[in-house]
C-alpha positions as a Python dict, from the first residue, in 0.01 Angstrom:
ca = {
    (1, 'G'): (0, 0, 0),
    (2, 'G'): (-264, 43, -248),
    (3, 'R'): (-608, 214, -222),
    (4, 'E'): (-877, 83, -46),
    (5, 'V'): (-1208, 52, -156),
    (6, 'L'): (-1514, 289, 92),
    (7, 'Y'): (-1852, 221, 79),
    (8, 'R'): (-2172, 447, 182),
    (9, 'Y'): (-2485, 312, 245),
    (10, 'I'): (-2796, 551, 242),
    (11, 'I'): (-3151, 448, 342),
    (12, 'D'): (-3410, 749, 272),
    (13, 'G'): (-3778, 660, 388),
    (14, 'P'): (-3988, 697, 664),
    (15, 'I'): (-3671, 660, 905),
    (16, 'A'): (-3337, 725, 741),
    (17, 'D'): (-2995, 582, 814),
    (18, 'D'): (-2666, 668, 683),
    (19, 'S'): (-2353, 439, 761),
    (20, 'G'): (-2080, 685, 618),
    (21, 'Y'): (-1785, 579, 433),
    (22, 'I'): (-1690, 209, 590),
    (23, 'R'): (-1475, -45, 469),
    (24, 'S'): (-1734, -321, 502),
    (25, 'N'): (-1888, -431, 161),
    (26, 'S'): (-2207, -555, 327),
    (27, 'Y'): (-2430, -343, 565),
    (28, 'L'): (-2709, -488, 781),
    (29, 'W'): (-3038, -254, 850),
    (30, 'T'): (-3365, -353, 1010),
    (31, 'P'): (-3651, -133, 922),
    (32, 'E'): (-3831, -27, 1235),
    (33, 'E'): (-4131, 92, 1023),
    (34, 'E'): (-4308, 5, 713),
    (35, 'G'): (-4306, 194, 407),
    (36, 'E'): (-4134, 290, 80),
    (37, 'Y'): (-3748, 324, 115),
    (38, 'T'): (-3461, 413, -126),
    (39, 'I'): (-3163, 227, -69),
    (40, 'T'): (-2841, 402, -209),
    (41, 'L'): (-2472, 239, -196),
    (42, 'K'): (-2201, 487, -306),
    (43, 'V'): (-1824, 357, -369),
    (44, 'K'): (-1493, 504, -386),
    (45, 'Y'): (-1144, 489, -298),
    (46, 'D'): (-1017, 614, 53),
    (47, 'D'): (-776, 853, -132),
    (48, 'F'): (-1110, 1080, -186),
    (49, 'T'): (-1099, 1034, -539),
    (50, 'K'): (-1446, 1086, -717),
    (51, 'I'): (-1693, 852, -644),
    (52, 'T'): (-1664, 537, -862),
    (53, 'R'): (-1971, 379, -840),
    (54, 'S'): (-2344, 491, -691),
    (55, 'I'): (-2677, 308, -740),
    (56, 'S'): (-3013, 315, -587),
    (57, 'L'): (-3298, 89, -555),
    (58, 'E'): (-3665, 175, -405),
    (59, 'H'): (-3822, -84, -238),
    (60, 'P'): (-4160, -109, -36),
    (61, 'I'): (-4100, -260, 345),
    (62, 'Y'): (-4453, -422, 493),
    (63, 'K'): (-4507, -539, 809),
    (64, 'A'): (-4423, -876, 907),
    (65, 'A'): (-4735, -1082, 920),
    (66, 'D'): (-4790, -1282, 1267),
    (67, 'I'): (-4717, -1632, 1235),
    (68, 'R'): (-4941, -1845, 1490),
    (69, 'T'): (-4912, -2227, 1466),
}
């Protein structure tokens, strides 16, 4: 078979998370604390050749407001 693509999702901030390399092209992360986070996605082939793409995004996370009716 052909080479498979692997994805790694890295969250840096008040609470860090790292998916390791996985086959899923999506990752669900729920922040547990507000603050400044950097989210990095790295993509490579499963034959461990060099990283083909890497992108980072800095994003603030704010506490959800209480909504009362």
